[in-house]
Structures are given as C-alpha cells and as structure tokens.
Coordinates of C-alpha atoms in Angstrom, one line a residue:
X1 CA 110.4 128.1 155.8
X2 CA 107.1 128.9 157.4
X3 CA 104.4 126.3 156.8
X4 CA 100.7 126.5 157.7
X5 CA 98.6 123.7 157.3
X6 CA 94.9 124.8 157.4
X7 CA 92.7 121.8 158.7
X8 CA 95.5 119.7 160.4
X9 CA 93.3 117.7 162.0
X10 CA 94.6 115.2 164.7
X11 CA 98.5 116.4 163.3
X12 CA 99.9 113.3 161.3
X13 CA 100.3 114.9 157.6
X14 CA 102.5 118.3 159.7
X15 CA 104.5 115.6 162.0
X16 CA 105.3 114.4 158.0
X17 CA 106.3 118.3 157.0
X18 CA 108.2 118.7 160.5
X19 CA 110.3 115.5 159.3
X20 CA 110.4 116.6 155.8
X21 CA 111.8 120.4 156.3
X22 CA 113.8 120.3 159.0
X23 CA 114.4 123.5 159.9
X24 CA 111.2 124.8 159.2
X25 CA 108.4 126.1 161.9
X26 CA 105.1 124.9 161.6
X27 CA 101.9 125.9 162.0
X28 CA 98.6 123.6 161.6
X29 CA 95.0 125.2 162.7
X30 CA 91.4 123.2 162.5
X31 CA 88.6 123.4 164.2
X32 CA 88.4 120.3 165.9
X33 CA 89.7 120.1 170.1
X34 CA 91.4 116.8 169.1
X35 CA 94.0 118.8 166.4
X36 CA 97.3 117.9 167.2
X37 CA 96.4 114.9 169.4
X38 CA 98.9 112.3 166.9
X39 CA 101.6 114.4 166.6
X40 CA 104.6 112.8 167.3
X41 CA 107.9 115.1 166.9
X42 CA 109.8 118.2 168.1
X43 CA 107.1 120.4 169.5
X44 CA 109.8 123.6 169.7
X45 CA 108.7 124.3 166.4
X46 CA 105.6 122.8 165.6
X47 CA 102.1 125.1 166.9
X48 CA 98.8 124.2 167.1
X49 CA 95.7 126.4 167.3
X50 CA 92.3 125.6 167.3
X51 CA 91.0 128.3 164.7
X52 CA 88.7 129.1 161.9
X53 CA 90.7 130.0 158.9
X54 CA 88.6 133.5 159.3
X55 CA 89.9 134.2 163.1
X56 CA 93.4 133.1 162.3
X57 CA 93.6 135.5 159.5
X58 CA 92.2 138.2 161.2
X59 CA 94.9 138.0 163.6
X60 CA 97.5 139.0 161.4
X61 CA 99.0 136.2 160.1
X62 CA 100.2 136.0 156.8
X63 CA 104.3 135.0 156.8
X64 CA 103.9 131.7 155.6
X65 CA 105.9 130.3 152.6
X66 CA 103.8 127.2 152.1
X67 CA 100.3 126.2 152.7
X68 CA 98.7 123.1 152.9
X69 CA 94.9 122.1 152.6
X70 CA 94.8 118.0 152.5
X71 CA 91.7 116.4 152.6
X72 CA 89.8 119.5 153.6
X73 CA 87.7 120.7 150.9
X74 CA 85.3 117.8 150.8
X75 CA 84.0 118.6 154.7
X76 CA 83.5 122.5 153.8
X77 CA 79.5 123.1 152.9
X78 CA 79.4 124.0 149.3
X79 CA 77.9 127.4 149.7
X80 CA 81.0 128.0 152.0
X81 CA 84.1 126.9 149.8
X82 CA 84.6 129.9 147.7
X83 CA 84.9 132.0 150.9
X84 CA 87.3 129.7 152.8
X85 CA 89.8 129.8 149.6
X86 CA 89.2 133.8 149.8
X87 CA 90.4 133.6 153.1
X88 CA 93.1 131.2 152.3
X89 CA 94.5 134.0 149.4
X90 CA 94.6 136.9 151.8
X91 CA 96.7 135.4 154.2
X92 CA 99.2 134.5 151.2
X93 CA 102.2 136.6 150.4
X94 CA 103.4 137.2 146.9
X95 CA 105.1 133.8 145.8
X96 CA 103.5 131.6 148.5
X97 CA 103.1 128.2 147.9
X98 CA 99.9 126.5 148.2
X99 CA 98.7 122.9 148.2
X100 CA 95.2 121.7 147.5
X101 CA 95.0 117.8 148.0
X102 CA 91.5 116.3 148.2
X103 CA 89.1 113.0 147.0
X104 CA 88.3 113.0 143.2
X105 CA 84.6 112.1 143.4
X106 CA 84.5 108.5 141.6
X107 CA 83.2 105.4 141.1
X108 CA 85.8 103.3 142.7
X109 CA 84.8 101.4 145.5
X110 CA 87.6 102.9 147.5
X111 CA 85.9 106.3 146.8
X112 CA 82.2 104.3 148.1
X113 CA 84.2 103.8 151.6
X114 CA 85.8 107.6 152.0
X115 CA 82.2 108.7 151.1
X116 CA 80.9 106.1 154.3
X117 CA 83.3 107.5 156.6
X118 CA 83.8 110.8 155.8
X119 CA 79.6 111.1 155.7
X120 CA 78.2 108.6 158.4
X121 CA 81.5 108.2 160.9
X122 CA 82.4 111.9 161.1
X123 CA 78.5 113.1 160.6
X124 CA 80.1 115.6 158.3
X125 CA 77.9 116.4 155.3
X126 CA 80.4 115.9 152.6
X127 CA 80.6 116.7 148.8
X128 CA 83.4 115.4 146.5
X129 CA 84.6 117.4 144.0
X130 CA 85.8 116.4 140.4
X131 CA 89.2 117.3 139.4
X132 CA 88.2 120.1 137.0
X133 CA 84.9 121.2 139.4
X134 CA 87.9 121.7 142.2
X135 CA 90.5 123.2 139.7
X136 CA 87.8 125.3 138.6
X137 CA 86.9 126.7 142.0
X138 CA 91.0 127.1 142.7
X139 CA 91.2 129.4 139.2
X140 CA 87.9 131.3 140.3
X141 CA 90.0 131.9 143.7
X142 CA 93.5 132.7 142.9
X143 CA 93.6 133.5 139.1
X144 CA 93.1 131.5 136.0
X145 CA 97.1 131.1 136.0
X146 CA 97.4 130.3 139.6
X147 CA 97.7 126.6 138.8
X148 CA 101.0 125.7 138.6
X149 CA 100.9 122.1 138.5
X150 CA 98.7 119.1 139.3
X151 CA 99.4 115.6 140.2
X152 CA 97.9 112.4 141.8
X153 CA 98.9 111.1 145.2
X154 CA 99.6 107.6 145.3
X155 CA 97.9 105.4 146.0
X156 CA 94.6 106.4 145.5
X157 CA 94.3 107.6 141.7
X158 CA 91.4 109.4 142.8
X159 CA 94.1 111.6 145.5
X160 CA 94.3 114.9 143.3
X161 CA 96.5 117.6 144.4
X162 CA 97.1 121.3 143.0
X163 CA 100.2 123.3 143.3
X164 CA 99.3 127.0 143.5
X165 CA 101.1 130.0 143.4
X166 CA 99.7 134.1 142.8

C-alpha cells in the first residue's frame, strides 16, 4: 500500500501506520519544520516532506491507496477548508481510501481543554466542527455518497472519524 498522511505533524499517528501495514511505504506532509521529529521506526520506507497540500499535489503525486487527515481540520481557517479537501480529491485515484478523524465540537470538559490547547498553546485559530457540519462539508467535497462509513475513536466520544471513498 501507499499511505499519505496529510498534516503528520511531529510523526506519531504514521510511526502507528508503519507498524500497522508492514509492508507499506509511507508518506506524511505538514507544514510545520518539526514534522517527523517523534517518529520512531524504519525510516527506509517512511518520507517526510514539509509541504502544503497544494505544492505536494502539484508535484504529481497522486499513487496513494489510503489517506489520512487526523486532527487536521479544526487548525484549517474556515474560509479555507473546502479548498484543502479539493485538493485532497484530486490527488485521489479511483477507489482511494480516505480518512477524516477530527474533534466533535462539544460541551465536554475534555472538549474545553482541546479548545485551550489547540487555541492558546499552538496560537492556532481553531474551529470545531459538528459531526454533521464536517460530514456535510466531506459530501459537498467528494460526493453525497462518498461516505462510506463513520465511527468514533475511543476514547474521546467526541473523536469522529469518516471513511471515504469516490
């Protein structure tokens, strides 16, 4: 398999992937220096690049059988979302596999502390989606039957994840 994994950050959730699918060769891009920084695993297979999903499409890429977005969205302005899950779809090939995982805006208290760190540790100017203002957005992207599935990622009930395929 070929995996992207569009906002890796400092590379935990693709040293996870690497484990998980053996054999596969990953690729994790973000637009932070730090990305990668974590990763522990075997780095013959496993490629950072510091890239905005806009320069790493237009270089051509577009082999990959599984994409990842985890805890992404929520940093994107709001203005901008649409266009980064455009980009997103043209570097997907027929039957690709993609995974949207992000923060349910809530009233938890756990929700009250991503919100604190996400907003005043990182300085990023976040916005939480609902689960049906982010599936929403995903159908106005890829298709009203791109949805495939959706679950919750323990163990955060507010961890929602969409399965999508075109």
């Amino acid at each position: 398999l070929e995996i992207l994994e569009v906002g890796c950050g400092e590379g935990r959730l693709i040293e996870l992937l690497a484990k998980e699918y053996g054999n596969s060769r990953l690729t994790g891009i973000d637009i932070s220096p730090r990305l990668g920084r974590l990763f522990r695993g075997d780095v013959s297979r496993v490629f950072f690049r510091q890239r905005e999903i806009q320069s790493f499409m237009a270089e051509g890429h577009s082999n990959f059988d599984l994409i990842v977005i985890a805890d992404v969205v929520h940093h994107i302005p709001l203005k901008l979302r649409k266009e980064f899950l455009g980009y997103v779809r043209e570097i997907m090939k027929p039957y690709t596999f993609l995974v949207v995982k992000d923060w349910e805006r809530t009233s938890m208290p756990i929700h009250a502390l991503a919100y604190f760190a996400d907003r005043y540790i990182t300085g990023d100017r976040v916005y939480y989606y609902t689960a049906n203002e982010l599936r929403n957005l995903i159908k106005d992207v890829f298709g009203k039957n791109a949805v495939r599935n959706e679950a919750r990622i323990h163990p955060w009930s507010n961890n929602v994840a969409f399965f999508v395929q075109i």
